[in-house]
Amino acid sequence: MSMRRRTRQTLPGARAGRRGGLLLFVLFFASFVLLVLSRLETGSFRTLRGQAADMLAPVLETASLPGGYLRQVRERVSDYFLLADELERLRGENEELRQWRWRAEQLDRRLAQMRSLLHAVEEQALKYATGRVIADTRGPFVRSILVNAGAAQGVKTGYAVVNGDGLAGRTILVGEQASRVILLNDLNSRTPVLVGPSAVRAVLVGDNSAEPLLEFVPDGAGLFVGDEVITSGDEGLLPRGLRVGVVSAVNGSRVRVRTHATLSQLDYVSVLFFDSPMVVAAGRAGPAGGKAAVSATGRDAERERLAGALEEDRARAGPAAGAR
Amino acid sequence: MSRLSAISLLSAGVVVSALPLGLPSDATFVPPMLMAALIYLFSVLRPALPAWIAFLVGLASDVLSAGPLGYWAFIFLLVHTLAVQWQPPPGLGFAGLWSMFVITTAVVSLAGWLVACAYFFGAVDWQPMVLGGFSASALFPLLAWPLRRRLGLARAIPVAG
């Protein structure tokens, strides 16, 4: 009798334990299944993630406001204490920049003359949309940000993202109101670049550290610390000549680049509307080139006509000033 | 602390850890590991946090971070499981709990690194994980302080499912 009673008492506990164990097994199994699916990264998976980012964007945008405000206050306080020194520095810089502006205008005129003499093909004028960074990533393998500019603002996948200092990354997922940007130091980031005065071709490869690596450097290429790194525009994915960074360390075949943009402290960034020349060409080729490409090009042309010369000037004077 | 307030705190933590905090690239593991410390604390308290909440919190972190989906779900689930399975030695009080958390963090960091290596078919940088683990271990007393009364009861908590 007493045995039976004891059995009755222990049974619910044992059942709950078994149920708990089964639930844990199911959840661990679900984690692994998700990891495998994530690794395979199918199109629908990407779409779902884009939609999730889009849905969460307003929450993140609101939540990031106090942080942004605090950062501004901190910057203002530090600016206040460094005001005199900063003013002196800015005066000097202003003088220098005036000379540079005059020289740039002169060179611009000469360049226009040369281009007309050579009948060179006109380069795309860079337009852009500026957005605020509303989320950052955490983890051992992803370096990306979420920006509150999406398809509604004209952003598409693969567009270059810059801040006032230089290239930061490119868009990989575009929602209606927000876009995910892969940063230059992300493990999956590959950016064709030109290095130094001799314009050595290489590929900037992220390894999740603060300073990405240069790979596929031709044998015998002389690279030195301080060499400027700019985008090469190879494969037509990014515009040519965007400032990227400078060579910071050369250890045998390992060359590291310190990016001009501080990738861990991005605040406002601009997405450059640069469609691959191949896509544009496919669009011009007619319906065989693909309907999406045609309509996109058509829209762009329409927008260009409407925007006019003022828009082009703005685009040249804005963050694209980083573009040479 | 009720289950609802634990869920609210964890949800707020997930959102805050996704915000642009301006941390250096080596410190990107610190906020999620602090989240792991919170999950550990809520898992040793009575009533223990259910495993599915730890899983969902991890999944939300994965979605917000755009990292591999299931990674933080796995890590947080592992933290919960170890917290529930490995009870601190009786009589050691908070020191015992802290020691168990440090051991749990070490195991979880190693497991996280192995999963990351398997995911990328290669060795990934281990330093951010170590830094995250150290930071969470060092800040554990601060996180546990508001729950100190409840943690006094936690020593007698039996294994929860």
XYZ file of C-alpha atoms in Angstrom:
485
model
C 0.000 0.000 0.000
C 2.744 2.380 1.054
C 4.769 1.350 -1.992
C 1.827 2.102 -4.288
C 1.376 5.518 -2.672
C 5.068 6.328 -3.158
C 4.875 5.317 -6.805
C 1.867 7.555 -7.301
C 3.773 10.448 -5.722
C 6.888 10.076 -7.862
C 5.112 9.520 -11.151
C 4.132 13.156 -11.916
C 7.693 14.318 -11.118
C 9.212 11.676 -13.372
C 6.773 12.552 -16.142
C 7.575 16.250 -15.820
C 11.280 15.413 -15.941
C 10.811 13.319 -19.082
C 8.729 16.090 -20.654
C 11.402 18.653 -19.743
C 14.098 16.429 -21.239
C 12.090 15.971 -24.423
C 11.483 19.717 -24.704
C 15.210 20.400 -24.285
C 16.020 17.837 -26.958
C 13.483 19.402 -29.348
C 14.822 22.917 -28.715
C 18.477 21.889 -29.182
C 17.501 20.046 -32.346
C 15.601 23.136 -33.576
C 18.728 25.264 -32.958
C 20.828 22.950 -35.088
C 18.231 22.809 -37.855
C 18.096 26.617 -37.896
C 21.892 26.801 -38.011
C 21.993 24.460 -40.997
C 19.221 26.377 -42.796
C 20.986 29.624 -42.008
C 24.191 28.227 -43.466
C 22.408 27.176 -46.655
C 20.805 30.651 -46.790
C 18.001 30.078 -49.265
C 16.222 32.969 -50.965
C 13.072 32.645 -48.873
C 15.186 32.605 -45.710
C 16.804 35.890 -46.743
C 13.409 37.398 -47.553
C 12.094 36.380 -44.133
C 15.079 37.940 -42.410
C 14.606 41.130 -44.433
C 10.961 41.274 -43.390
C 11.875 40.651 -39.748
C 14.434 43.467 -39.856
C 11.834 45.703 -41.458
C 9.271 44.892 -38.768
C 11.723 45.500 -35.931
C 13.159 48.685 -37.437
C 10.665 51.065 -35.719
C 11.371 49.464 -32.317
C 15.113 49.720 -32.790
C 14.840 53.227 -34.157
C 12.951 54.391 -31.079
C 15.222 52.495 -28.701
C 18.362 53.945 -30.282
C 17.198 57.555 -29.796
C 18.311 57.950 -26.150
C 21.724 56.462 -27.004
C 22.125 58.887 -29.909
C 21.075 61.783 -27.717
C 23.565 60.779 -25.008
C 26.330 60.500 -27.605
C 25.506 64.003 -28.864
C 25.590 65.389 -25.321
C 28.946 63.696 -24.683
C 30.348 65.095 -27.943
C 29.059 68.573 -27.115
C 30.642 68.518 -23.667
C 33.987 67.384 -25.068
C 33.690 69.966 -27.899
C 33.074 72.689 -25.336
C 36.283 71.881 -23.493
C 38.313 71.673 -26.699
C 36.673 74.677 -28.329
C 39.676 77.004 -28.514
C 42.027 74.348 -29.911
C 39.359 73.105 -32.295
C 38.705 76.629 -33.605
C 42.383 77.143 -34.302
C 42.638 73.807 -36.061
C 39.516 74.460 -38.130
C 40.766 77.883 -39.222
C 43.960 76.319 -40.519
C 42.053 73.504 -42.181
C 39.628 75.965 -43.747
C 42.495 77.897 -45.324
C 43.958 74.708 -46.687
C 40.595 73.515 -47.982
C 39.963 76.795 -49.796
C 43.143 76.258 -51.748
C 42.140 72.689 -52.440
C 38.694 73.797 -53.601
C 40.173 76.267 -56.012
C 42.522 73.561 -57.318
C 39.689 71.021 -57.535
C 37.522 73.398 -59.552
C 40.412 74.053 -61.910
C 41.027 70.311 -62.311
C 37.329 69.647 -62.777
C 37.203 72.089 -65.676
C 40.310 70.573 -67.226
C 38.926 67.089 -66.780
C 35.673 68.071 -68.479
C 37.644 69.501 -71.419
C 39.771 66.367 -71.701
C 36.717 64.095 -71.529
C 34.976 66.031 -74.269
C 38.117 65.831 -76.423
C 38.311 62.077 -75.900
C 34.543 61.547 -76.277
C 34.739 59.577 -73.015
C 31.619 57.846 -71.737
C 29.937 59.890 -68.994
C 30.125 58.323 -65.552
C 27.020 57.801 -63.505
C 26.308 60.728 -61.187
C 26.136 59.365 -57.670
C 22.904 59.949 -55.847
C 22.436 58.830 -52.304
C 20.102 58.393 -49.362
C 21.293 59.139 -45.855
C 20.115 57.128 -42.881
C 20.849 56.587 -39.224
C 22.360 53.414 -37.823
C 19.606 51.905 -35.681
C 21.144 48.552 -34.795
C 24.553 47.033 -34.500
C 25.462 43.353 -34.570
C 26.927 41.287 -31.826
C 28.658 38.036 -32.367
C 31.860 36.393 -33.337
C 31.260 36.343 -37.054
C 29.009 39.148 -38.191
C 29.908 42.775 -38.576
C 26.854 44.520 -39.898
C 24.553 47.419 -39.141
C 20.901 48.185 -39.719
C 20.175 51.537 -41.366
C 16.762 53.220 -41.448
C 16.750 53.634 -45.227
C 15.210 50.970 -47.417
C 13.527 50.271 -50.739
C 11.108 53.148 -50.091
C 14.093 55.502 -50.313
C 15.430 53.773 -53.446
C 17.990 51.515 -51.773
C 18.800 48.221 -53.482
C 20.953 45.240 -52.571
C 24.664 45.676 -53.251
C 24.820 49.460 -52.958
C 27.919 51.024 -51.387
C 27.522 52.600 -47.960
C 29.802 55.447 -46.920
C 30.107 57.983 -44.153
C 31.976 61.290 -44.200
C 35.305 59.483 -43.870
C 35.015 56.755 -46.483
C 33.513 53.427 -47.482
C 31.897 51.449 -44.651
C 30.317 48.495 -46.462
C 27.479 47.553 -48.794
C 23.813 46.655 -48.459
C 23.001 42.956 -48.333
C 19.339 42.889 -47.290
C 16.860 45.581 -48.190
C 13.481 45.919 -46.543
C 10.904 48.613 -47.199
C 12.152 50.985 -44.507
C 15.456 49.491 -43.352
C 18.545 47.884 -44.849
C 21.173 45.569 -43.471
C 24.721 46.643 -44.317
C 27.671 44.255 -44.256
C 30.750 46.120 -43.005
C 34.196 45.971 -44.601
C 35.618 43.951 -41.709
C 32.927 41.247 -41.813
C 34.151 37.728 -42.469
C 32.085 37.575 -45.683
C 33.095 40.980 -47.042
C 35.137 41.043 -50.272
C 35.911 44.394 -51.885
C 38.077 44.861 -54.999
C 40.510 47.708 -54.344
C 43.463 49.620 -55.756
C 46.421 50.205 -53.450
C 49.081 52.874 -53.440
C 50.370 55.215 -56.134
C 50.978 52.336 -58.546
C 47.343 51.220 -58.188
C 48.074 47.611 -57.292
C 44.930 45.515 -57.635
C 43.911 43.490 -54.581
C 40.858 42.317 -52.681
C 40.040 43.678 -49.251
C 38.889 40.750 -47.136
C 37.251 41.101 -43.728
C 38.221 38.740 -40.910
C 36.049 40.264 -38.153
C 39.039 42.125 -36.709
C 39.124 45.926 -36.653
C 41.471 46.060 -39.656
C 40.652 43.969 -42.764
C 43.293 42.158 -44.822
C 44.495 42.610 -48.391
C 44.490 39.395 -50.374
C 45.273 38.392 -53.958
C 48.091 40.929 -54.048
C 50.212 40.280 -57.172
C 53.687 38.837 -56.526
C 56.337 41.497 -56.216
C 53.868 44.317 -55.654
C 55.484 46.908 -53.422
C 53.020 47.848 -50.700
C 54.006 50.170 -47.883
C 52.454 51.420 -44.676
C 50.525 54.597 -45.445
C 49.538 53.593 -48.995
C 46.037 54.824 -49.807
C 43.388 52.181 -50.597
C 40.433 52.999 -52.872
C 37.752 50.904 -54.539
C 38.732 49.627 -57.982
C 35.201 49.300 -59.324
C 36.098 45.869 -60.718
C 33.097 43.705 -61.565
C 31.043 46.888 -61.556
C 29.606 46.281 -58.099
C 30.910 49.434 -56.425
C 31.817 52.826 -57.868
C 35.494 53.267 -58.637
C 37.589 55.544 -56.450
C 35.739 55.496 -53.129
C 38.126 56.115 -50.250
C 38.577 52.973 -48.187
C 41.580 53.389 -45.898
C 45.354 53.213 -45.636
C 47.749 50.299 -45.326
C 48.485 50.038 -41.609
C 50.755 46.996 -41.371
C 52.790 44.881 -43.765
C 54.004 41.584 -42.294
C 55.270 39.484 -45.170
C 52.217 38.546 -47.203
C 49.779 39.784 -44.543
C 48.808 43.357 -45.290
C 46.276 45.077 -43.056
C 44.225 48.158 -43.871
C 42.963 50.726 -41.387
C 39.665 51.955 -42.756
C 39.000 55.697 -42.827
C 35.492 55.100 -41.500
C 35.478 53.987 -37.851
C 33.412 50.861 -38.387
C 32.545 50.317 -34.738
C 31.178 53.832 -34.280
C 29.033 54.570 -37.290
C 26.222 57.002 -36.662
C 24.869 58.412 -39.929
C 25.705 56.769 -43.242
C 24.815 57.346 -46.882
C 23.829 54.678 -49.375
C 25.199 55.469 -52.846
C 22.822 54.607 -55.666
C 25.199 52.936 -58.042
C 23.759 50.339 -60.354
C 26.191 47.928 -61.878
C 26.989 49.042 -65.448
C 26.236 45.471 -66.519
C 22.720 45.675 -65.079
C 22.165 49.035 -66.745
C 23.493 47.667 -70.041
C 21.215 44.635 -69.755
C 18.321 46.990 -69.173
C 19.144 49.054 -72.235
C 19.413 45.904 -74.322
C 15.641 45.479 -74.180
C 13.190 43.040 -72.657
C 15.607 40.167 -73.132
C 17.808 41.833 -70.580
C 15.265 41.227 -67.861
C 12.136 43.144 -66.920
C 13.383 44.147 -63.477
C 16.534 45.677 -64.882
C 14.586 47.573 -67.541
C 12.058 49.015 -65.161
C 14.736 49.917 -62.635
C 16.736 51.711 -65.306
C 13.634 53.427 -66.603
C 12.752 54.679 -63.152
C 16.288 55.892 -62.628
C 16.258 57.765 -65.921
C 12.958 59.387 -65.018
C 14.248 60.343 -61.632
C 17.401 61.747 -63.189
C 15.454 63.936 -65.571
C 13.365 65.292 -62.718
C 16.221 65.808 -60.333
C 18.176 67.885 -62.810
C 21.466 69.625 -62.428
C 20.897 70.677 -58.815
C 20.586 67.089 -57.689
C 23.806 66.156 -59.469
C 25.656 68.997 -57.801
C 24.335 67.897 -54.424
C 25.373 64.354 -55.086
C 28.867 65.438 -56.015
C 29.243 67.769 -53.043
C 27.746 65.405 -50.447
C 29.195 62.169 -49.088
C 30.279 61.288 -52.586
C 32.907 63.937 -51.988
C 34.734 60.924 -50.630
C 34.584 59.514 -54.133
C 37.228 60.619 -56.476
C 10.938 38.304 -9.462
C 7.974 37.064 -11.452
C 8.299 35.257 -14.748
C 6.748 38.218 -16.546
C 9.304 40.677 -15.191
C 12.113 38.250 -16.093
C 10.773 38.046 -19.668
C 10.419 41.842 -19.840
C 13.971 42.355 -18.596
C 15.356 39.801 -21.055
C 13.398 41.342 -23.964
C 14.714 44.791 -23.102
C 18.210 43.299 -22.853
C 17.926 41.780 -26.336
C 16.924 45.134 -27.842
C 19.613 47.085 -25.961
C 22.345 44.623 -26.943
C 21.382 45.135 -30.611
C 21.680 48.920 -30.438
C 24.730 50.732 -31.808
C 26.675 51.017 -28.559
C 29.937 51.947 -30.264
C 31.841 49.030 -28.759
C 35.190 48.053 -30.311
C 35.111 44.983 -32.544
C 36.742 42.761 -29.891
C 34.004 43.610 -27.375
C 31.047 42.579 -29.519
C 30.577 39.424 -27.436
C 30.154 41.314 -24.159
C 26.425 42.291 -24.357
C 25.170 38.810 -25.354
C 27.309 37.203 -22.661
C 25.754 39.567 -20.119
C 22.417 38.314 -21.419
C 23.705 34.780 -20.826
C 24.497 35.770 -17.214
C 20.912 37.007 -16.778
C 19.541 33.771 -18.214
C 21.785 31.838 -15.825
C 20.453 33.810 -12.847
C 16.822 33.391 -13.882
C 17.425 29.665 -14.438
C 18.748 29.051 -10.916
C 15.968 31.085 -9.316
C 12.605 29.612 -8.383
C 10.434 29.418 -10.414
C 13.150 28.603 -12.964
C 12.953 30.262 -16.363
C 11.480 27.746 -18.830
C 13.861 26.438 -21.468
C 11.673 27.660 -24.328
C 12.006 31.274 -23.118
C 15.810 30.964 -23.146
C 15.484 29.575 -26.687
C 13.188 32.403 -27.843
C 15.404 35.093 -26.306
C 18.340 33.602 -28.207
C 16.327 33.459 -31.413
C 15.375 37.131 -31.031
C 19.074 37.971 -30.558
C 19.871 36.061 -33.739
C 17.232 37.930 -35.732
C 18.362 41.329 -34.443
C 22.043 40.628 -34.926
C 21.646 39.119 -38.421
C 24.028 36.394 -37.318
C 23.542 32.680 -37.955
C 19.987 31.869 -36.946
C 19.973 29.428 -34.027
C 23.408 30.373 -32.687
C 22.386 32.426 -29.659
C 19.314 30.210 -29.241
C 21.724 27.292 -28.803
C 24.066 29.227 -26.486
C 21.295 30.508 -24.202
C 19.678 27.089 -24.124
C 23.010 25.575 -23.120
C 23.417 28.166 -20.349
C 19.923 27.362 -19.086
C 20.554 23.600 -19.182
C 23.882 23.870 -17.344
C 22.409 26.255 -14.753
C 19.617 23.800 -14.054
C 21.776 20.662 -14.109
C 24.877 21.868 -12.247
C 23.836 22.976 -8.808
C 26.440 24.913 -6.796
C 28.032 22.989 -3.897
C 25.915 23.454 -0.775
C 27.297 25.703 1.951
C 29.429 27.850 -0.336
C 26.741 30.543 -0.779
C 27.312 33.139 -3.443
C 30.931 32.087 -4.002
C 29.669 28.664 -5.073
C 27.127 30.171 -7.445
C 29.717 32.500 -8.944
C 32.190 29.634 -9.410
C 29.536 27.576 -11.160
C 28.749 30.492 -13.440
C 32.436 30.903 -14.332
C 32.652 27.192 -15.194
C 29.400 27.435 -17.186
C 30.752 30.467 -19.065
C 33.956 28.614 -19.920
C 32.036 25.604 -21.240
C 29.571 27.791 -23.154
C 32.346 29.920 -24.702
C 34.174 26.811 -25.844
C 30.965 25.303 -27.253
C 30.138 28.629 -28.944
C 33.566 28.769 -30.539
C 33.312 25.173 -31.775
C 29.852 25.792 -33.272
C 31.138 28.975 -34.934
C 34.135 27.081 -36.385
C 31.851 24.325 -37.672
C 29.506 26.927 -39.172
C 32.309 28.665 -41.050
C 34.368 25.536 -41.809
C 37.424 27.145 -40.240
C 38.899 28.637 -37.101
C 37.218 31.890 -36.087
C 38.727 34.497 -33.790
C 38.453 33.266 -30.180
C 39.459 36.502 -28.441
C 36.025 38.221 -28.506
C 34.509 35.132 -26.886
C 37.118 35.047 -24.135
C 36.642 38.774 -23.528
C 32.851 38.299 -23.425
C 33.197 35.397 -20.974
C 35.581 37.318 -18.712
C 33.379 40.420 -18.725
C 30.243 38.433 -17.889
C 32.093 36.589 -15.085
C 33.451 39.852 -13.675
C 30.093 41.631 -13.813
C 28.119 38.638 -12.511
C 28.033 39.917 -8.876
C 26.603 43.237 -10.086
C 23.841 41.467 -12.006
C 23.161 39.121 -9.095
C 23.044 41.898 -6.475
C 19.381 42.887 -6.994
C 18.443 39.187 -6.740
C 20.543 38.419 -3.650
C 17.548 37.648 -1.401
C 16.079 35.302 -3.951
C 19.470 33.704 -4.541
C 19.629 32.783 -0.867
C 16.640 30.547 -1.569
C 18.109 29.363 -4.818
C 20.561 27.036 -3.065
C 17.722 24.711 -2.144
C 16.219 24.674 -5.642
C 15.910 21.177 -7.033
C 16.581 20.338 -10.654
C 13.962 22.078 -12.817
C 12.817 21.087 -16.291
